[in-house]
mmCIF file of C-alpha atoms in Angstrom:
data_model
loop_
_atom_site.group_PDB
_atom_site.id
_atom_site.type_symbol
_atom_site.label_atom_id
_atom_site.label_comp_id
_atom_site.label_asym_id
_atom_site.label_seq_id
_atom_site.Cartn_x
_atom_site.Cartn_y
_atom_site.Cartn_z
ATOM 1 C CA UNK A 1 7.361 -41.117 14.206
ATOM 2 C CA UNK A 2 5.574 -44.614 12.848
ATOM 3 C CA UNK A 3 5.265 -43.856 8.939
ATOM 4 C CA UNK A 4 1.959 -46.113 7.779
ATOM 5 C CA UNK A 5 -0.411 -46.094 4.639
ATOM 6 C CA UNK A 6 -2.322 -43.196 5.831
ATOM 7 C CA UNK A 7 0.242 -41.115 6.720
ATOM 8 C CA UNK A 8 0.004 -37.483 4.281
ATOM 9 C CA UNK A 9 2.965 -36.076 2.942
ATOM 10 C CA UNK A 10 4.440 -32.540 2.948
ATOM 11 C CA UNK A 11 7.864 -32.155 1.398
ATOM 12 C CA UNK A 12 10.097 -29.002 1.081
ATOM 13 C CA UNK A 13 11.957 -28.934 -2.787
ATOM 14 C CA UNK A 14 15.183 -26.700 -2.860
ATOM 15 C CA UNK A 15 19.094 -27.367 -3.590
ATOM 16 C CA UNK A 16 20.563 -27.358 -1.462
ATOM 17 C CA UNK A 17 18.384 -29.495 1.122
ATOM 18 C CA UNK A 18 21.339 -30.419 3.719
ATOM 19 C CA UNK A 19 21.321 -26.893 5.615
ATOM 20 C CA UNK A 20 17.170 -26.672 5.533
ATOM 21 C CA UNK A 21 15.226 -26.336 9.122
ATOM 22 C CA UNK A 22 12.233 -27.299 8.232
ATOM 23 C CA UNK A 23 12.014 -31.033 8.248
ATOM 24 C CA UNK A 24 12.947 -30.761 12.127
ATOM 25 C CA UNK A 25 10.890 -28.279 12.651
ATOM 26 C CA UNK A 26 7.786 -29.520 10.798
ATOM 27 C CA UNK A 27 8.332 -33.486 11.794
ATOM 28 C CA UNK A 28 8.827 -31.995 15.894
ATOM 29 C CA UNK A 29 5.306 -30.125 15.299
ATOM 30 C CA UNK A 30 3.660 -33.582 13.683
ATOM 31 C CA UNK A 31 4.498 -35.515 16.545
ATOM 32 C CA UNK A 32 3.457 -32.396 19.076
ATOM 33 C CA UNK A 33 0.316 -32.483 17.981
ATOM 34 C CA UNK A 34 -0.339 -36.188 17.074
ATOM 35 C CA UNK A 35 -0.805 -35.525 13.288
ATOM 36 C CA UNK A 36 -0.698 -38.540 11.185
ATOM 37 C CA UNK A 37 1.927 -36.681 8.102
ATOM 38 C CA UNK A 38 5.848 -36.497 7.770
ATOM 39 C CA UNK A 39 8.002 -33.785 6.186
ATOM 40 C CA UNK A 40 10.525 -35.035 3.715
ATOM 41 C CA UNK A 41 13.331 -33.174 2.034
ATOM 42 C CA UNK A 42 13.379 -33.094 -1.443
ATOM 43 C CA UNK A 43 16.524 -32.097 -3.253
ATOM 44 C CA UNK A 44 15.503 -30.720 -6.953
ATOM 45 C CA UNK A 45 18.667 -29.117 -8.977
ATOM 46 C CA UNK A 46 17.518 -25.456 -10.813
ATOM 47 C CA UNK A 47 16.059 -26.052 -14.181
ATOM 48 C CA UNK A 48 14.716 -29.417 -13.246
ATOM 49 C CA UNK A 49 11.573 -28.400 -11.347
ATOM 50 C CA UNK A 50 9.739 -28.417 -14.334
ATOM 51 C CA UNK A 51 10.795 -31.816 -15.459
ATOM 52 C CA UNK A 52 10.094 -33.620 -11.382
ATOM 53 C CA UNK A 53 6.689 -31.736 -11.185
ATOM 54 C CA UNK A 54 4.502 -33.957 -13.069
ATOM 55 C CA UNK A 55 5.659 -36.816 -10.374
ATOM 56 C CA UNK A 56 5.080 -34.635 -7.306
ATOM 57 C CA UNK A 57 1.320 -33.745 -8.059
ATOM 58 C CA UNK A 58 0.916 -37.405 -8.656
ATOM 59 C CA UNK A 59 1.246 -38.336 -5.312
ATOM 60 C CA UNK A 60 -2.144 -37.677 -3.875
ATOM 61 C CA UNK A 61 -1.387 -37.876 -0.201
ATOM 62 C CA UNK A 62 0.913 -35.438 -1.032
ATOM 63 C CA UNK A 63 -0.778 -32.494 0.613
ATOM 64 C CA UNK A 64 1.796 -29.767 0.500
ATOM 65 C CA UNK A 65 5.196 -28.688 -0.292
ATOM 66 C CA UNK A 66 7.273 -25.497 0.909
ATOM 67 C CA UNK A 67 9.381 -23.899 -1.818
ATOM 68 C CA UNK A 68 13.365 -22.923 -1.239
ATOM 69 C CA UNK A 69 15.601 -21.615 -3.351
ATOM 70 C CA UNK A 70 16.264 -22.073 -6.250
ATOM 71 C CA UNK A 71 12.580 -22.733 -7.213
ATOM 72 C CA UNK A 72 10.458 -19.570 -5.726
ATOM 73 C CA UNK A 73 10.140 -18.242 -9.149
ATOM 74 C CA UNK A 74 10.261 -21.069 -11.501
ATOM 75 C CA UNK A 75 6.708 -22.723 -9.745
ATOM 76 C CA UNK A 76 4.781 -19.770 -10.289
ATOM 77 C CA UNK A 77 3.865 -21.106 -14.001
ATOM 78 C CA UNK A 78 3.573 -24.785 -12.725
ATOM 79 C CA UNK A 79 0.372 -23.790 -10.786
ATOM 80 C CA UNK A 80 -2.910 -23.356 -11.399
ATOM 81 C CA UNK A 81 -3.938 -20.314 -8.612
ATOM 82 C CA UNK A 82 -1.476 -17.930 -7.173
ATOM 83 C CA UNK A 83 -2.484 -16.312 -3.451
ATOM 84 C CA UNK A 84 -2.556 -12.179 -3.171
ATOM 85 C CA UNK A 85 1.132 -12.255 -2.051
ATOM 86 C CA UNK A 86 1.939 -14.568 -4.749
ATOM 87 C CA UNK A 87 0.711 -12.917 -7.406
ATOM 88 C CA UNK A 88 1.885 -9.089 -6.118
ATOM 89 C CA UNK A 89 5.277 -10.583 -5.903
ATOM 90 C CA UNK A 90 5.616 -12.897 -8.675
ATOM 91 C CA UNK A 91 7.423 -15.635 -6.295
ATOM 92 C CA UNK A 92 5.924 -18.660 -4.253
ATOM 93 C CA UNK A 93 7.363 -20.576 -0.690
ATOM 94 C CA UNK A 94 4.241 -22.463 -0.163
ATOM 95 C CA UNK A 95 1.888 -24.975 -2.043
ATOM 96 C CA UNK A 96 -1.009 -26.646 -1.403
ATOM 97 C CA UNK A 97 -3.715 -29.114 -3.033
ATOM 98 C CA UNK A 98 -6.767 -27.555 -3.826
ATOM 99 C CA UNK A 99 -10.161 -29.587 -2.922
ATOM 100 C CA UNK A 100 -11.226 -28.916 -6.537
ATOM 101 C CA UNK A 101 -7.962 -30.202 -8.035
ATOM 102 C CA UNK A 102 -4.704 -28.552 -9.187
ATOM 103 C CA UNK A 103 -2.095 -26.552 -6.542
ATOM 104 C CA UNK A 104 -2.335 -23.222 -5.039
ATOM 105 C CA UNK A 105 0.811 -21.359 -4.755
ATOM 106 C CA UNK A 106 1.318 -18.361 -1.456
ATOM 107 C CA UNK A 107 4.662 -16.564 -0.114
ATOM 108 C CA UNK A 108 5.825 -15.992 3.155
ATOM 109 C CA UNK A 109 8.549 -15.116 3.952
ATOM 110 C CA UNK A 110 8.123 -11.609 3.846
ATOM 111 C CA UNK A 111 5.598 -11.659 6.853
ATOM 112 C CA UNK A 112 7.694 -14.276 8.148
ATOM 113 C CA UNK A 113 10.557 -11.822 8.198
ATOM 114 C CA UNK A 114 8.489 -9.033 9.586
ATOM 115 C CA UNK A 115 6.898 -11.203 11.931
ATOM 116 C CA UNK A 116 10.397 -12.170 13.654
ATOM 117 C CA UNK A 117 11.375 -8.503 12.883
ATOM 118 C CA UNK A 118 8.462 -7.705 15.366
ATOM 119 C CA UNK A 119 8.516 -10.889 18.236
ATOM 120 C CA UNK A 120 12.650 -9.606 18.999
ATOM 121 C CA UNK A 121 11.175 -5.926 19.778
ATOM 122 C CA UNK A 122 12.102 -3.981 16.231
ATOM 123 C CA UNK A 123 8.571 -3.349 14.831
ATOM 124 C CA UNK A 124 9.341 -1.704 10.986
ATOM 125 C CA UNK A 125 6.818 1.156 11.437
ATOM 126 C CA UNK A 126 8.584 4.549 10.679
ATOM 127 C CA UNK A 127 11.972 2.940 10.275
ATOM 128 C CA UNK A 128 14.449 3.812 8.144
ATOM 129 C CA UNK A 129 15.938 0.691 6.251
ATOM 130 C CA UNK A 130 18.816 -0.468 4.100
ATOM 131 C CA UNK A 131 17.828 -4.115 2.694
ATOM 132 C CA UNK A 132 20.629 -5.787 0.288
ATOM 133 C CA UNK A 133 19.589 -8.381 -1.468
ATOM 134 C CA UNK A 134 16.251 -7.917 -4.128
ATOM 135 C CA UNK A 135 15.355 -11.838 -5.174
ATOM 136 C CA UNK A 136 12.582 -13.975 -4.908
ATOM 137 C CA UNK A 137 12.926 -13.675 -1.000
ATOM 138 C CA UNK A 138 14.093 -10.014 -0.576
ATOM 139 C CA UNK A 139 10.963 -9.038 -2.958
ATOM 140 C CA UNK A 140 8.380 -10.399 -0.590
ATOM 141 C CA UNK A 141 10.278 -8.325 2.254
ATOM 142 C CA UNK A 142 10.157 -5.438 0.400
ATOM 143 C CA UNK A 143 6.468 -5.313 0.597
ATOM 144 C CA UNK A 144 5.773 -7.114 3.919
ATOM 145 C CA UNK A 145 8.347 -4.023 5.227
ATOM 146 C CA UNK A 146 5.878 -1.280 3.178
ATOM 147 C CA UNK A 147 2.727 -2.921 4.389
ATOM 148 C CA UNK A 148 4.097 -2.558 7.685
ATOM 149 C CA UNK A 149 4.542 1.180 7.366
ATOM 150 C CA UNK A 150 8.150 1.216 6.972
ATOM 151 C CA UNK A 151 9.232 5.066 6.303
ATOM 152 C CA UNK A 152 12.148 4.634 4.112
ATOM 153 C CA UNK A 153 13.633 1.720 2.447
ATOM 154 C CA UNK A 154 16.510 1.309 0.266
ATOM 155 C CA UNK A 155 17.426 -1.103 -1.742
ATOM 156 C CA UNK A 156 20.670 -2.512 -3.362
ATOM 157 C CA UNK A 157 21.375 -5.635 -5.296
ATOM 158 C CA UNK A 158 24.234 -6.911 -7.010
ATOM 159 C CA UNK A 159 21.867 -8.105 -10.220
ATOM 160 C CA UNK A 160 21.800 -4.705 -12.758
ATOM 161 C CA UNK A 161 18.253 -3.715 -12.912
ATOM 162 C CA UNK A 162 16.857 -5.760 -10.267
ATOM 163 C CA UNK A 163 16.274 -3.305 -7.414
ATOM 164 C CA UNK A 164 15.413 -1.101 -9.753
ATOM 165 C CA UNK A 165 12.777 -2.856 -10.541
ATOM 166 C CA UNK A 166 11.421 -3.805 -7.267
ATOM 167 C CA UNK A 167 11.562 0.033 -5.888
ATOM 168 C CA UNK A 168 9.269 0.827 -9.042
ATOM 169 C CA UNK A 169 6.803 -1.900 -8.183
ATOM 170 C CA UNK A 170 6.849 -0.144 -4.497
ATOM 171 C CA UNK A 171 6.273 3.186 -5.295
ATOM 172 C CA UNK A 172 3.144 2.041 -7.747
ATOM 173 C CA UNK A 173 1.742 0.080 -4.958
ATOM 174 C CA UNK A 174 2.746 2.147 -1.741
ATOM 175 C CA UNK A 175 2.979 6.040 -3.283
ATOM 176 C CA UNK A 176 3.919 6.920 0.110
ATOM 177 C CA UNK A 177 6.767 5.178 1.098
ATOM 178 C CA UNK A 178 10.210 6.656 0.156
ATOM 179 C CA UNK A 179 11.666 4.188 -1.954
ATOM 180 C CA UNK A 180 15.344 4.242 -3.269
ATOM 181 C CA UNK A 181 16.869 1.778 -5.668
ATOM 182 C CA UNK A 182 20.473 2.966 -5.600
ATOM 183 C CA UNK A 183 21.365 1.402 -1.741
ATOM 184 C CA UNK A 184 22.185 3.852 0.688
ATOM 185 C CA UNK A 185 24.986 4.471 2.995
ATOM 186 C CA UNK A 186 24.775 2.169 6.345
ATOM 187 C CA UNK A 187 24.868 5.533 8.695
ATOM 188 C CA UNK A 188 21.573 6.740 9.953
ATOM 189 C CA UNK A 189 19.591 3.467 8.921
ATOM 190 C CA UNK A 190 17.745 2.252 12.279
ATOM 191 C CA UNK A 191 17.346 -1.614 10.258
ATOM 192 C CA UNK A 192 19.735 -2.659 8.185
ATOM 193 C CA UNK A 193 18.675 -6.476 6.419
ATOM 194 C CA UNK A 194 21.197 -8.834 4.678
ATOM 195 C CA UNK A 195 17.864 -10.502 1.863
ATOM 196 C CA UNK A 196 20.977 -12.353 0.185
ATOM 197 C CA UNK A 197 22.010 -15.880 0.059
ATOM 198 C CA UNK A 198 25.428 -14.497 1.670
ATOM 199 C CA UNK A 199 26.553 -16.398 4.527
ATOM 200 C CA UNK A 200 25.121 -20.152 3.541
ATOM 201 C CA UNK A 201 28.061 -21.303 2.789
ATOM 202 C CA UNK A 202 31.129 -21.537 4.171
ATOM 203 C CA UNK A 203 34.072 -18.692 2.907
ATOM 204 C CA UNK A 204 30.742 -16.642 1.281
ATOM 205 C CA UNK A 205 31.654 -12.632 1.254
ATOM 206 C CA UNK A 206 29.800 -10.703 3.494
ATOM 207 C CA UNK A 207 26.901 -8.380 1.945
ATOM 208 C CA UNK A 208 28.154 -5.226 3.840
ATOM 209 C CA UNK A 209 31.530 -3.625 5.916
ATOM 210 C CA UNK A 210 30.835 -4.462 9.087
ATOM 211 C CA UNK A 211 32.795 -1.942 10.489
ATOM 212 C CA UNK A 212 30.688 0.648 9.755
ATOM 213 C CA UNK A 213 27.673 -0.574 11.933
ATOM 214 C CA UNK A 214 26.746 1.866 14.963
ATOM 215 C CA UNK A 215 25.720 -0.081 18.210
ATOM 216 C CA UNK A 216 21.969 1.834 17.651
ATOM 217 C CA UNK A 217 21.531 -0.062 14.575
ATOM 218 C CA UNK A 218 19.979 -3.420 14.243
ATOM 219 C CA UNK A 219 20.822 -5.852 11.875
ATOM 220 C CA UNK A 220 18.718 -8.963 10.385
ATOM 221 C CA UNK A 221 20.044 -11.598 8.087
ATOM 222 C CA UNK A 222 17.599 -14.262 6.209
ATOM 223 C CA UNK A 223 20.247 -17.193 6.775
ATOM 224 C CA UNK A 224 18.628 -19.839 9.184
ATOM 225 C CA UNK A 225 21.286 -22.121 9.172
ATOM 226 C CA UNK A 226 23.889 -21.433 9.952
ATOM 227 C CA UNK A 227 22.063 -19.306 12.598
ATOM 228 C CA UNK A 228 24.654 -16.887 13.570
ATOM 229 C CA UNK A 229 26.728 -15.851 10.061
ATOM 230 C CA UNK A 230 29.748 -14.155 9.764
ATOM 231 C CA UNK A 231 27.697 -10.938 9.172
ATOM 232 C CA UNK A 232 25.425 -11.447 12.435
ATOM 233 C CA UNK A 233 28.499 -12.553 14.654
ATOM 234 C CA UNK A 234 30.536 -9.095 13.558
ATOM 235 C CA UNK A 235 27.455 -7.193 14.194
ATOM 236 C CA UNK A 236 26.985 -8.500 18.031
ATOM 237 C CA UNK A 237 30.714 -7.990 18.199
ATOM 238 C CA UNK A 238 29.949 -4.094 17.258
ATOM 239 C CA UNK A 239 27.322 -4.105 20.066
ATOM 240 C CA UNK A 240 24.555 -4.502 17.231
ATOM 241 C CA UNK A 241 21.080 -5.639 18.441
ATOM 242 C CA UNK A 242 20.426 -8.422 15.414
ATOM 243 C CA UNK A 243 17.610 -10.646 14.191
ATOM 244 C CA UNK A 244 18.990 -14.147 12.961
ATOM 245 C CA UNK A 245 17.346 -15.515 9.906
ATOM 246 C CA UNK A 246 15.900 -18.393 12.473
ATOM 247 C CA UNK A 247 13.669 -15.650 13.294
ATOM 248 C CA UNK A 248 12.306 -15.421 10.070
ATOM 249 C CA UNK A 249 12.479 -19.043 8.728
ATOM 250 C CA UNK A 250 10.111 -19.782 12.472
ATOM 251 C CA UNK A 251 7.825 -16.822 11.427
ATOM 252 C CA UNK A 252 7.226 -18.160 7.513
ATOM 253 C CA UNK A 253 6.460 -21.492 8.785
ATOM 254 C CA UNK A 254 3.785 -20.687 11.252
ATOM 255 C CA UNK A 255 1.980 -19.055 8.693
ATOM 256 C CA UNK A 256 2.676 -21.457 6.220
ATOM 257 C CA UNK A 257 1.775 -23.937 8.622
ATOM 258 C CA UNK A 258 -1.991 -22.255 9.154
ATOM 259 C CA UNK A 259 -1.858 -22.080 5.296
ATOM 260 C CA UNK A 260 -1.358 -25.603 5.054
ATOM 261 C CA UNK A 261 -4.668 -27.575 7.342
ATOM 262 C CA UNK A 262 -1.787 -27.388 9.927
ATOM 263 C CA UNK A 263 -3.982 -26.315 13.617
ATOM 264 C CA UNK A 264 -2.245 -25.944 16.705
ATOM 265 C CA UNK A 265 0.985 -24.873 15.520
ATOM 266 C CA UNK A 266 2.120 -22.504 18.599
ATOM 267 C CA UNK A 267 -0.549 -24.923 21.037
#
């Protein structure tokens, strides 16, 4: 990669940044396809977004950033137009300069997850599913798994209120789904999808008992890195079929990438 004066920008802002794919990924795919840009990591502490933005959309070959926790929610405000995903779920991965000035805010990791849910053979239609895990993330899965026809979903989160909340917002917007906000038990759920942060870090809980997976149950975790978690290596060792969160995290980014200007991203 030769870094000049015309080279554009694209960043990601999270904390942490140290365990984050998509510098690789995005750098490999600037090089692929001889794109004058780089992808930088940008490590921004919670409650400080606010304080860095004014510097970031100062840059103005900075033409995008991708949004990691712990910032999905606390851009929205910063922006100055929200995309239809954005705005249904109140929480942003993406951003983008707008020709007319300002940034434009989109999430996908919903359709990311649902996308990778889909290229490893478990398509969401008529399933019945058991996603822990309700935040900024596990919100936008919670829709992309209605829009995709999912029959049953239930939802548990540790935060009082929170998937609650979510299941009402589900049932407004999809009256046919059959929406629970009190979690379920694991047996006779055909998806079962870790949506928390559980598993990033080293000596983290798991977000279920393990042993009481079925071999006909699939289970998906959002973690990309480390790819295979404590909760994904005890389901393969249960004779689960599972969907790592690199499945995901390479499903958000394509469409992020089409989002962002970026052509030829799969060649």
């Amino acid at each position: 990669m030769s870094i000049t004066g015309t080279t554009r920008l694209f960043a990601i802002i999270g904390d942490p940044v140290a365990p984050l794919r998509s510098p690789a990924l995005f750098n490999a795919a600037f090089a692929r396809l001889g794109r004058d840009a780089a992808f930088l990591p940008m490590q921004i502490p919670a409650g400080r977004l606010e304080e860095a933005w004014p510097g970031l959309t100062a840059m103005e070959n900075l033409d995008g950033l991708v949004v990691t926790m712990p910032h999905k929610e606390a851009v929205v405000p910063l922006l100055q137009a929200l995309g239809p995903t954005a705005r249904l779920t109140g929480t942003v991965n993406t951003v983008r300069r707008r020709a007319e000035g300002g940034f434009e805010g989109e999430m996908f990791d919903g359709e990311g997850f649902r996308d990778g849910l889909e290229r490893a053979g478990h398509a969401p239609q008529g399933k019945r599913i058991l996603q822990i895990g309700c935040g900024a993330a596990g919100r936008a899965i919670a829709f992309a798994l209605a829009r995709a026809g999912t029959a049953q979903l239930s939802l548990q989160d540790a935060a009082p209120g929170r998937a609650e909340a979510l299941a009402a917002q589900l049932r407004q917007h999809f009256p046919a789904l059959s929406c629970s906000h009190a979690g379920a038990a694991i047996a006779g759920q055909d998806i079962i999808v870790n949506a928390t942060p559980m598993g990033l870090r080293e000596g983290d809980p798991m977000s279920l008992d393990p042993a009481l997976l079925s071999p006909d149950q699939v289970v998906a975790d959002v973690i990309p890195n480390p790819e295979v978690t404590p909760l994904i290596a005890a389901a393969r060792a249960r004779g689960c079929p599972t969907v790592t969160g690199r499945a995901m995290h390479e499903g958000q980014a394509r469409l992020a990438a089409a989002w962002l200007g970026i052509e030829g991203w799969e060649g």
